[in-house]
XYZ file of C-alpha atoms in Angstrom:
620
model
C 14.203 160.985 181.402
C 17.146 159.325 182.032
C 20.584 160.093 181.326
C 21.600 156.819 180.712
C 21.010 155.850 176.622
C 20.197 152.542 175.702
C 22.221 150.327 172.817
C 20.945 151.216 170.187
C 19.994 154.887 170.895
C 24.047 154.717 171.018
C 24.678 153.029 167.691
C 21.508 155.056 165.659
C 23.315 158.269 167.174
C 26.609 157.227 166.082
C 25.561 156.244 162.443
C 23.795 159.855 161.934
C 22.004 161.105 164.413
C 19.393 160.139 166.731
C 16.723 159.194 164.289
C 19.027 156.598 162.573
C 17.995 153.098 161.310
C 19.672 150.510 164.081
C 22.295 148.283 162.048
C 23.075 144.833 163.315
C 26.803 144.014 163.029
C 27.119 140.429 163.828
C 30.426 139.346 165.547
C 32.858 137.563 163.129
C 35.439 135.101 163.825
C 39.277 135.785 163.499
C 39.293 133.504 160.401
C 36.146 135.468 159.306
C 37.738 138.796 159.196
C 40.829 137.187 157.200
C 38.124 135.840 154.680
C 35.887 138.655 154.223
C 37.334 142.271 153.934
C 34.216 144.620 153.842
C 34.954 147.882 154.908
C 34.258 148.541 158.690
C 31.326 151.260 157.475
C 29.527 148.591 155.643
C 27.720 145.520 156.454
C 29.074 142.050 155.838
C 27.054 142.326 152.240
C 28.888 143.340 148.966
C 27.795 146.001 147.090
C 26.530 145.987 143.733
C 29.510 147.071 141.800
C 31.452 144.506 144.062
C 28.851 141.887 142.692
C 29.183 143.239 139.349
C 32.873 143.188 139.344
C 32.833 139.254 140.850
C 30.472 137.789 137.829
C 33.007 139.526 134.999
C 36.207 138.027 136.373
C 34.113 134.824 137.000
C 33.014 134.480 133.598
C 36.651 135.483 131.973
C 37.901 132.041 134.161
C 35.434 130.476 132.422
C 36.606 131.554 129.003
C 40.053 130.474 130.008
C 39.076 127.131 130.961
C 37.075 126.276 127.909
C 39.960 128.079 125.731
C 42.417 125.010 127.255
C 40.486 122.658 126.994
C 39.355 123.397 123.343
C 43.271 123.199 122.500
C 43.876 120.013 124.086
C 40.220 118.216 122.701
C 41.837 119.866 119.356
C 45.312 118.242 119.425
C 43.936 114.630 120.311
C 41.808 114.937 117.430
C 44.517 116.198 114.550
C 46.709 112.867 116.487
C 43.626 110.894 115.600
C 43.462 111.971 112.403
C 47.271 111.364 111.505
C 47.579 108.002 113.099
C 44.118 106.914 111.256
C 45.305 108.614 107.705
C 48.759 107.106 107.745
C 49.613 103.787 106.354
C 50.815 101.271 108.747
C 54.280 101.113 109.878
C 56.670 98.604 111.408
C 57.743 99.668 114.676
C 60.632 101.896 114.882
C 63.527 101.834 117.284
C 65.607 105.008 118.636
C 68.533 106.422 116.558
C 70.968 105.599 118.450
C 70.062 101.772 118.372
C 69.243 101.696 114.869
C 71.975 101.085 112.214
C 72.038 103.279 109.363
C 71.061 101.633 106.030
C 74.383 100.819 104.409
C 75.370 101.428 100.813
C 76.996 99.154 98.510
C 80.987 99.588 98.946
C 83.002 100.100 96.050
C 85.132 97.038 94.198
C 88.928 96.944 94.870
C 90.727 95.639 91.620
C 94.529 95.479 90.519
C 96.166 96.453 87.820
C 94.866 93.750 85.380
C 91.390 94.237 86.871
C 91.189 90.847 89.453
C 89.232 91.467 92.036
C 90.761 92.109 95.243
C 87.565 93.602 97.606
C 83.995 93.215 97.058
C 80.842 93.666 98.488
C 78.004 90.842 98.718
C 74.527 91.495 99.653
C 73.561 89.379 102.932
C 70.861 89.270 105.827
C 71.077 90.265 109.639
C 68.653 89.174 112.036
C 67.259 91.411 114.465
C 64.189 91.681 117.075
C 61.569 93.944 117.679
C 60.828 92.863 121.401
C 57.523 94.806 121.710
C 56.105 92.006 118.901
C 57.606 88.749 120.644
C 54.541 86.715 121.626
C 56.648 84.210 124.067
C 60.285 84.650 124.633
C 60.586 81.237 126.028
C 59.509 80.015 122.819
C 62.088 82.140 121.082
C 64.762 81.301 123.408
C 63.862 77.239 123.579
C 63.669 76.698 118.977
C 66.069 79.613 117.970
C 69.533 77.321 119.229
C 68.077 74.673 116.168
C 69.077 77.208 113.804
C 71.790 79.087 115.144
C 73.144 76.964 118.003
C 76.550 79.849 119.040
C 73.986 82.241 120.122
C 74.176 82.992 123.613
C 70.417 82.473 124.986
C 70.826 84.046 127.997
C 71.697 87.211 127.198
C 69.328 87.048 124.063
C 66.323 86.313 126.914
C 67.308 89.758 129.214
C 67.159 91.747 125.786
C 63.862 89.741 124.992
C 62.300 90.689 128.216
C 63.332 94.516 128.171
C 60.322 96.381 128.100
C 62.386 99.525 127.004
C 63.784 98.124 123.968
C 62.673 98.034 120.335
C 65.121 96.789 118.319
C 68.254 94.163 119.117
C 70.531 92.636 116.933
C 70.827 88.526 117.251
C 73.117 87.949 114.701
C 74.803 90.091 111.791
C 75.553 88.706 108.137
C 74.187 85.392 108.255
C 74.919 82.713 105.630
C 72.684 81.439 103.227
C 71.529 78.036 104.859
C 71.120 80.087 108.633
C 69.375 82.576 106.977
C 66.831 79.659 105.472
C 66.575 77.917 108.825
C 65.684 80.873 110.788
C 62.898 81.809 108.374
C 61.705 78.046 108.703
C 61.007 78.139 112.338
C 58.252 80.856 111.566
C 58.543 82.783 114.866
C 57.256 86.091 114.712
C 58.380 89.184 115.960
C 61.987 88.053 113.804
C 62.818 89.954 110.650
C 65.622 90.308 108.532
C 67.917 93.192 107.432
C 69.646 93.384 104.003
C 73.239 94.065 104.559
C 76.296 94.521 102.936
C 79.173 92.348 103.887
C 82.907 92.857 102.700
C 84.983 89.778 100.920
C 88.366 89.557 99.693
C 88.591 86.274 97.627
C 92.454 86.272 98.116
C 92.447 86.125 101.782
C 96.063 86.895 103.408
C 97.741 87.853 99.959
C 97.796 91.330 100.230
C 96.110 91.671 103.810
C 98.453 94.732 104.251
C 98.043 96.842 100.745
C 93.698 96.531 100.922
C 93.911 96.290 104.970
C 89.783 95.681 106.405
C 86.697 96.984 107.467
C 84.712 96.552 110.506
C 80.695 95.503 111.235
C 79.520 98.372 109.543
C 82.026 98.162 106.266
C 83.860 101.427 107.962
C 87.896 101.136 106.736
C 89.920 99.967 109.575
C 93.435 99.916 107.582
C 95.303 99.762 104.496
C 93.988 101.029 101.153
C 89.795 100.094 102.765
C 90.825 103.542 105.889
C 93.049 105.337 103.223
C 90.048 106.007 100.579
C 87.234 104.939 102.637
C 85.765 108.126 101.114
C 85.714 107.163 97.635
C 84.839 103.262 98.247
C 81.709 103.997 100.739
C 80.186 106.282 98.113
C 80.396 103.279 95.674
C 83.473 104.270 93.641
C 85.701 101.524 92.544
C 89.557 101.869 92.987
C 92.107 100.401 90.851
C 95.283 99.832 92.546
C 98.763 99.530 90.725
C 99.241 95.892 92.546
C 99.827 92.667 90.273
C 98.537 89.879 92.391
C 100.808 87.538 89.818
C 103.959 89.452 91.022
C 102.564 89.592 94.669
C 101.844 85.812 95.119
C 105.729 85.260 93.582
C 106.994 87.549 95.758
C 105.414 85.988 98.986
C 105.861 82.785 97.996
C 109.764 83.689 97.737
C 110.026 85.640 100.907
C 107.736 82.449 103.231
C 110.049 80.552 101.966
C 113.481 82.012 103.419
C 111.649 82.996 106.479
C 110.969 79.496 107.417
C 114.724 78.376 106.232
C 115.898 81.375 107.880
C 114.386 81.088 111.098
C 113.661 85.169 110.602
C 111.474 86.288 112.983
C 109.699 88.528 110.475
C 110.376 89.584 107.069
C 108.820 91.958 103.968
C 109.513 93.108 100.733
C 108.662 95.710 97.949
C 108.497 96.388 94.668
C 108.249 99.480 93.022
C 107.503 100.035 89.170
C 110.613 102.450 88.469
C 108.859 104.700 85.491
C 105.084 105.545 87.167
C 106.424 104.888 90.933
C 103.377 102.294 91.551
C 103.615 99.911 94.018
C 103.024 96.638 92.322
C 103.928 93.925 95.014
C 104.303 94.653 99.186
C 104.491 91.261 101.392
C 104.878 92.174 104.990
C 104.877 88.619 107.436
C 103.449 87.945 109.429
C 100.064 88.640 107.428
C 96.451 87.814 108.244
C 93.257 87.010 106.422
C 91.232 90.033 106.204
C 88.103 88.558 105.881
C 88.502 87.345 109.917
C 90.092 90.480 111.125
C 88.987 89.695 114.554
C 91.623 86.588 114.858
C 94.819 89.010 114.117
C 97.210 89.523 116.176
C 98.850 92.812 116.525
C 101.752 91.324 115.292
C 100.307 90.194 112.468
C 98.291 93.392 111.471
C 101.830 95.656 111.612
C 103.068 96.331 107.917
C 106.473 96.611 108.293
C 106.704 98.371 105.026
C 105.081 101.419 104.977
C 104.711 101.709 109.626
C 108.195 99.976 109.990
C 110.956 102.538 110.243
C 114.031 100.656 110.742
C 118.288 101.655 110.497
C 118.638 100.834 107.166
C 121.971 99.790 107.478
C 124.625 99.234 104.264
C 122.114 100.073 101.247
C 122.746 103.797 102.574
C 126.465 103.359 101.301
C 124.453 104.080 97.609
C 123.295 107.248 98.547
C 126.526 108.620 100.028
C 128.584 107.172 97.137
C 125.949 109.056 94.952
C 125.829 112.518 96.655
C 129.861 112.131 96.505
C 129.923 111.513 92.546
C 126.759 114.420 91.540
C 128.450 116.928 94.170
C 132.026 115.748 92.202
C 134.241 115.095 95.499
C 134.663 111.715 93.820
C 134.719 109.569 90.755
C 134.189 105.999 90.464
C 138.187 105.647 90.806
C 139.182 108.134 93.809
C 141.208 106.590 96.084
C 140.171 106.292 100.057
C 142.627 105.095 102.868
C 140.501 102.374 104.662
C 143.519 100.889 106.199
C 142.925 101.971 109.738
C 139.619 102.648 111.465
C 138.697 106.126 112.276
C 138.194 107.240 115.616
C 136.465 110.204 116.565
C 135.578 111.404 119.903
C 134.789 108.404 122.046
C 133.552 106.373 118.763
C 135.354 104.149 116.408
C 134.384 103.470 112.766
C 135.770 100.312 111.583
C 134.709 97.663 108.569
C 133.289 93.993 109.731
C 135.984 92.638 106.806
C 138.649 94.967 107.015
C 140.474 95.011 104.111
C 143.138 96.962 105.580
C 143.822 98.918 101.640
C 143.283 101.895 99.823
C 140.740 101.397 97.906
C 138.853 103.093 95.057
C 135.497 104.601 95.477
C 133.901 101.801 93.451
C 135.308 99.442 95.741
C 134.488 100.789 98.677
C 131.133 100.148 97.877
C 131.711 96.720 96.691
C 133.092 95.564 99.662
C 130.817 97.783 101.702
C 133.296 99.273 103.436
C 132.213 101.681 106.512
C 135.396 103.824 106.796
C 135.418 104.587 103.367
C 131.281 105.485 103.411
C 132.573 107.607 106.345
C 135.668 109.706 104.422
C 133.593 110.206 101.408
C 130.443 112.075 103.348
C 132.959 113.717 105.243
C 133.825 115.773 101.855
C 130.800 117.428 101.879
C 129.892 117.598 105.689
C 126.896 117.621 107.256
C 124.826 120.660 106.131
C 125.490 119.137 102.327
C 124.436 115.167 103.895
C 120.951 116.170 105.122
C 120.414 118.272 101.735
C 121.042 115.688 99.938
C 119.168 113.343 101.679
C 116.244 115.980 101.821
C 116.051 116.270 98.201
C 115.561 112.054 98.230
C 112.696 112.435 100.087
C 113.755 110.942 102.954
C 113.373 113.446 105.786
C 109.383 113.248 105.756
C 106.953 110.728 105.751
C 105.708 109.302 102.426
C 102.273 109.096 101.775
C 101.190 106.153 99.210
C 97.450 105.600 100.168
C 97.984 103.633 102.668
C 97.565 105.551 105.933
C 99.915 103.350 108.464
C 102.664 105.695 107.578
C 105.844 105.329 109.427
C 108.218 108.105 110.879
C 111.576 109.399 109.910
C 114.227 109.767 112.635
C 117.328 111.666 112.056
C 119.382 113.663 114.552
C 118.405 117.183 115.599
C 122.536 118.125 116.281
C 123.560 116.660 112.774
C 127.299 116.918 113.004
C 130.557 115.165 112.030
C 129.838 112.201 114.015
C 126.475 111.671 112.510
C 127.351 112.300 109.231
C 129.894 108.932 109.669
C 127.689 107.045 111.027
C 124.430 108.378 108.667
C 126.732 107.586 105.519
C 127.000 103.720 106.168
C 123.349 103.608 107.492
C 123.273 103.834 111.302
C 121.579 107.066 113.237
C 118.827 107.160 110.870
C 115.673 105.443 110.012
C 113.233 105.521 107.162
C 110.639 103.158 105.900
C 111.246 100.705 103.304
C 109.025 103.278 100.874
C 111.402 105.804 101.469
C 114.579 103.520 100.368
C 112.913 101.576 97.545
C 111.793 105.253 96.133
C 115.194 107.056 97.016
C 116.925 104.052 95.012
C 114.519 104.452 92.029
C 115.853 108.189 91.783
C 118.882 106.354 92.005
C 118.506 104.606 88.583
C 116.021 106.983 86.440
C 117.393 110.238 88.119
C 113.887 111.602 88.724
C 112.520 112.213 92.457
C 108.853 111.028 91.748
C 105.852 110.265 94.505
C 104.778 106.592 94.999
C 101.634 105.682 95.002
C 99.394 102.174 95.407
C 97.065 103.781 92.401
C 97.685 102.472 89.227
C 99.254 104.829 87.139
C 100.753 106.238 90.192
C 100.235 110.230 91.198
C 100.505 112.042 87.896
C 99.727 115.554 89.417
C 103.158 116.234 90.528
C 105.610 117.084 87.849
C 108.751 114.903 88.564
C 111.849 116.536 89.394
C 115.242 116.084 87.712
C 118.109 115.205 90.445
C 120.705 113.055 88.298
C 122.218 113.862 84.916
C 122.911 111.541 82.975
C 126.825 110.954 83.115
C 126.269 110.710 86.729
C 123.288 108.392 86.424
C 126.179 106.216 84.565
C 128.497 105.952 87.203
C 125.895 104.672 89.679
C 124.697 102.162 87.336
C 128.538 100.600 87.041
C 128.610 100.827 91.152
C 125.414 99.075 91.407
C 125.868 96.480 88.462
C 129.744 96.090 90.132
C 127.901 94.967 93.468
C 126.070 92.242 91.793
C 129.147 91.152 89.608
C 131.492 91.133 92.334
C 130.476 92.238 95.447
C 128.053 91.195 97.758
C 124.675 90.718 95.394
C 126.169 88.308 93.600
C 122.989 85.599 94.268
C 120.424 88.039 92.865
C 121.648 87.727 89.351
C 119.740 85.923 86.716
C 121.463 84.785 83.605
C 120.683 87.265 80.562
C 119.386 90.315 82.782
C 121.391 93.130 83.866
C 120.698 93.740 87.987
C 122.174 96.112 90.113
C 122.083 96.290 93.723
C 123.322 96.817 97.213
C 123.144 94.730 100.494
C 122.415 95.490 104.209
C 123.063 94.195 107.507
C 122.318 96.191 110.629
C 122.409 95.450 113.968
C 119.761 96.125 115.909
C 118.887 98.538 118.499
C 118.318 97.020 122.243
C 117.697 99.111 125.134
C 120.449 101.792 124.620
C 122.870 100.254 122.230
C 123.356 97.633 119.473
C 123.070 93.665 119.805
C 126.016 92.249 118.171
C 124.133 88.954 117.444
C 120.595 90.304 116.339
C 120.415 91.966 112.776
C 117.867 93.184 110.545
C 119.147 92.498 106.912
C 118.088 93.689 103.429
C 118.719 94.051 99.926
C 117.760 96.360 97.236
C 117.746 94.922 93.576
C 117.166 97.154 90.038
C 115.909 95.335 86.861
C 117.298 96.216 84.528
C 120.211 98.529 85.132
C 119.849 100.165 82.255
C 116.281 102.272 81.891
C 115.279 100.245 84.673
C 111.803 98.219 85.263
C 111.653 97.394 88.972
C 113.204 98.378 92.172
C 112.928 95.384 95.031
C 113.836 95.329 98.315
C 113.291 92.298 100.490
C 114.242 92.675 104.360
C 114.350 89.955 107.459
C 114.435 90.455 111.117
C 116.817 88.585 113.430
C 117.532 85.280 110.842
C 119.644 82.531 112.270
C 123.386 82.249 111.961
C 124.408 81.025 108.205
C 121.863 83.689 106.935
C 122.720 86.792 109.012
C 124.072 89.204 106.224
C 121.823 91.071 103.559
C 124.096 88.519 101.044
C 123.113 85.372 102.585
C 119.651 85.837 102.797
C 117.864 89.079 101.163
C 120.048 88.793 97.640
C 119.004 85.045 96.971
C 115.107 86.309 97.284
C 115.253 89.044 94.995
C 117.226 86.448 92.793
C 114.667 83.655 92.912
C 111.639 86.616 92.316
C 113.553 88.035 89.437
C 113.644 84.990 87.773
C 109.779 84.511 88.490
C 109.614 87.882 87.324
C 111.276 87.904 83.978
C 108.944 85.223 83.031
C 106.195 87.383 83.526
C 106.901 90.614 82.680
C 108.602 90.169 79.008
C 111.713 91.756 79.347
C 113.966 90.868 76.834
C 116.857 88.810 77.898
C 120.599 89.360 76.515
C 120.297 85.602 74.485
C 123.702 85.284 73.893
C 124.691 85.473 77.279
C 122.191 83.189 77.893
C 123.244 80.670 75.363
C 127.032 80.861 76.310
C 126.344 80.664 80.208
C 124.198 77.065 79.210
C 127.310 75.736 76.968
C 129.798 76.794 80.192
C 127.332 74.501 82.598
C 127.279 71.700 80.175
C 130.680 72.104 79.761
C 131.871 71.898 83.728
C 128.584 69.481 84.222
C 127.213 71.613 86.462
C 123.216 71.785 87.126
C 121.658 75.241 86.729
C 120.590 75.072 90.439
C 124.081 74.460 91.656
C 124.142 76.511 94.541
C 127.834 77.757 93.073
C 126.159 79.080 90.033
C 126.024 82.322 90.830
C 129.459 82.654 91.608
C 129.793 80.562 87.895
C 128.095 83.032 86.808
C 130.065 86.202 88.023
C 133.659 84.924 86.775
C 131.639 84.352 83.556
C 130.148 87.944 83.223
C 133.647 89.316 84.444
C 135.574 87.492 81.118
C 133.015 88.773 79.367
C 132.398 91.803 80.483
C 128.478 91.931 79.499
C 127.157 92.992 82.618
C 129.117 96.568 82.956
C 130.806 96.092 85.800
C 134.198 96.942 87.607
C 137.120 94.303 87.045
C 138.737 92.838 90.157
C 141.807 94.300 90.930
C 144.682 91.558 91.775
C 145.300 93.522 95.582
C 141.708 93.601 96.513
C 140.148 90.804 95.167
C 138.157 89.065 97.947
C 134.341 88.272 98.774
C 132.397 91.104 100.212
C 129.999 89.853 103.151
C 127.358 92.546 103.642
């Protein structure tokens, strides 16, 4: 035989021996052998287990399969269901386009119960663009009933496919509202909204303030208990619309004759602390807030914090006469002006005497004001001023609340200049409710509210001896100083004038002031405390005596008609027999000077007689 074996005498040796079956191993590809991984011992065939093993992980991707899709066949049919069980329903837009439903605002009344604020119940028109059949038609007939809308714009919101709601045009009158509906074209609906009046337009646009689009308080009493009125709760203020449309009336009219550039006024109920009247001019109609001008929407009576100039003379003639450095007839040198540092302190009518404390306030002089805070110093000034109320801000209601500035180094030189009413500012508030402690002797909270703030338990400052002596200052003022054209025949006033130069860049303007007077009524367990200011008025009306006094005069008079307070008749009879007499009118413009050389004879209104050495016309 021969040596040599043939093939597959090789390969049936090599799988077990000579007698082997022959196996045929076909040659694979490269990509074959990456498919197929069968052991190099076997054929190309799987085994049975490998078969076995296939079909079970076959048939669990089966189970998966149907598992998913038996979910998804499931959650298109509970949709199905919903959508076909639901009642129909207008389309919906997002939340952040949609408006939320508005509730009814609560009323706004005064003290008498007018109405001052309400809430009527109008339509807004609005789109759903999804349910427009033809924008053009929409576009071309929707100018017939509201011919200011802007169609262009209205067209590119039409024509958004990704929006489902659009305003066209909020709070529509009556009559719009009718001719819309009339043109019939679908896809428009209306909204019931609530939309925010104030039947007495600019009257007291700075006490109620406004509200925007959505009837959300923008200022004023509407911001200050927005709260309370968008839940529906009425508010009652302590405001007399009577007193306020007297008051305004009084103050238009001296701002025109005056030239002033701006002027307010206050007035405070003395016993509850209520606010019952607050002009600030320029005003605007709140029911068109968008047309105000900031100018216009600035209350200079509760924002304003201004020098307040003279009236401060009250407060340090008070602090001198409850601390006891003084009486109403201690003398002070004001012959010479005081100079301190590299400031001098002088008076705008020098009267170049020593005068008493009483008339140091009656001719408003400054280097008196000076001497007499400089008895108790600085520490004992800002006390005193502290327990007035009139280092923090004063909080009525109505939330434009203006800040106090006072010096951080108070010293000598700023207790001078402090006690005649320069290196400090405060609000109106803060004066009008300073001089009400003033004349009751209580330090109480104002408040817009009727019946004021009755939570606080009001604080005794002022006994009653003292409270005395203020009263004859004040009343002496009015009889002989400065205040004499506030006085109104049969009524005892008492009061203090004003004028204070105002600040420019880094110093005073010598020929623009800001002047005021404060006025009580009565004197004597007093009514109502009114302060009437004006900013910059021409020359003739520059001082707090030309100008602020005769306002407060002219309101009092108003106001005594009103508010029945008794008048002192005989007074009132003998002042009519003295006009007759000299054949003088009762609006003489001299009157009121008449009038004070009457009450002096007399002596019915309580105040100081003129001394022979002093006697001369204060100017302040």
């Amino acid at each position: 035989m021969s040596q040599f074996k043939k093939p597959w005498e090789s390969a049936r040796i090599g799988r077990g021996g000579r007698d082997a079956t022959p196996a045929f191993t076909p040659k694979r590809s490269t990509i074959q052998q990456r498919r197929v991984k069968t052991h190099a011992a076997r054929g190309f065939m799987p085994t049975r287990a490998e078969m076995v093993e296939s079909g079970v992980a076959a048939h669990f991707r089966a189970m998966i399969v149907m598992g998913v899709l038996t979910l998804a066949f499931a959650g298109v049919g509970a949709k199905l269901a919903y959508v076909g069980l639901m009642p129909p329903a207008e389309p919906r837009a997002s939340i952040r386009e949609m408006p939320k439903e508005t509730l009814r605002r609560g009323n706004i009344y005064d003290r008498n119960n007018v109405l001052l604020a309400a809430t009527l119940k109008v339509y807004s028109l609005y789109a759903d663009p999804k349910r427009i059949l033809d924008p053009q038609e929409v576009v071309r007939r929707l100018p017939l009933a509201l011919p200011e809308l802007d169609m262009t714009r209205l067209k590119a919101q039409l024509e958004d496919p990704s929006r489902r709601f659009i305003w066209i045009k909020r709070r529509l009158s009556p009559d719009e509202a009718q001719k819309v509906n009339a043109l019939g074209l679908p896809g428009l609906e209306f909204r019931e909204e609530f939309v925010r009046v104030y039947p007495h337009k600019n009257l007291a646009s700075h006490v109620l303030g406004a509200v925007d689009v959505d009837n959300n308080g923008l200022a004023g009493v509407e911001r200050g208990f927005n709260t309370q009125l968008a839940a529906g709760e009425d508010i009652h203020l302590g405001l007399d619309v009577r007193l306020q449309e007297m008051l305004r009336r009084r103050l238009i009219e001296m701002k025109d004759k005056s030239e002033s550039k701006a002027a307010w006024a206050l007035v405070m109920k003395a016993p509850t602390r209520e606010i019952v009247a607050l002009v600030s001019l320029p005003d605007y109609d709140p029911n068109h807030l968008g047309k105000a001008t900031p100018a216009e929407m600035f209350n200079h009576v509760t924002l304003g914090s201004y020098e307040m100039g003279s009236t401060f003379k009250l407060f340090t003639l008070a602090q001198g006469l409850v601390e006891k450095k003084i009486t109403p007839d201690t003398l002070i040198d004001a012959r010479t002006p005081i100079s301190i540092g590299r400031y001098t302190i002088k008076d705008f009518h020098a009267k170049k005497a020593i005068l008493t404390a009483n008339e140091v306030l009656r001719y408003s002089s400054n280097i008196g004001a000076a001497k007499i805070a400089d008895m108790s110093g600085p520490a004992a000034q800002k006390e005193f001023m502290a327990k007035l109320g009139m280092l923090e801000p004063i909080q009525t209601g109505i939330p434009e609340v203006g800040n106090v500035r006072y010096p951080n180094n108070w010293g000598r030189i700023q207790t001078f200049t402090i006690s005649f009413g320069h290196g400090m500012s405060v609000t109106p508030v803060h004066l009008v409710n300073a001089v009400a402690t003033l004349a009751d002797g209580y330090v109480k909270h104002p408040s817009v509210l009727l019946g004021g703030v009755s939570t606080t338990q009001p604080r005794r400052m002022i006994d009653d001896a003292t409270l005395e002596q203020i009263h004859v200052l004040m009343r002496d003022v009015v009889l002989n100083g400065s205040g004499r054209s506030s006085q109104v025949i049969g009524y005892d006033i008492g009061g203090k004038t004003g004028t204070a130069e105002k600040i420019v860049g880094r110093g005073y303007a010598k020929d623009k002031n800001r002047v005021s007077y404060v006025g009580v009524l009565p004197m004597k367990n007093p009514e109502y405390i009114t302060l009437v200011m004006l900013d910059e008025p021409k020359k003739g009306y520059e001082t707090g005596g030309k100008s602020a006094a005769p306002v407060v005069g002219d309101f009092y008079r108003d106001l005594t008609q009103l508010a029945a307070l008794k008048p002192d008749m005989d007074e009132v009879t003998a002042y009519r027999a003295l006009l007759d007499k000299t054949k003088r009118k009762y609006d003489d413009p001299w009157q009121t000077y008449v009038l004070s050389d009457f009450r002096t004879k007399r002596g019915s209104a309580g105040g100081v007689q003129l001394r022979p050495d002093a006697a001369g016309a204060a100017v302040d």
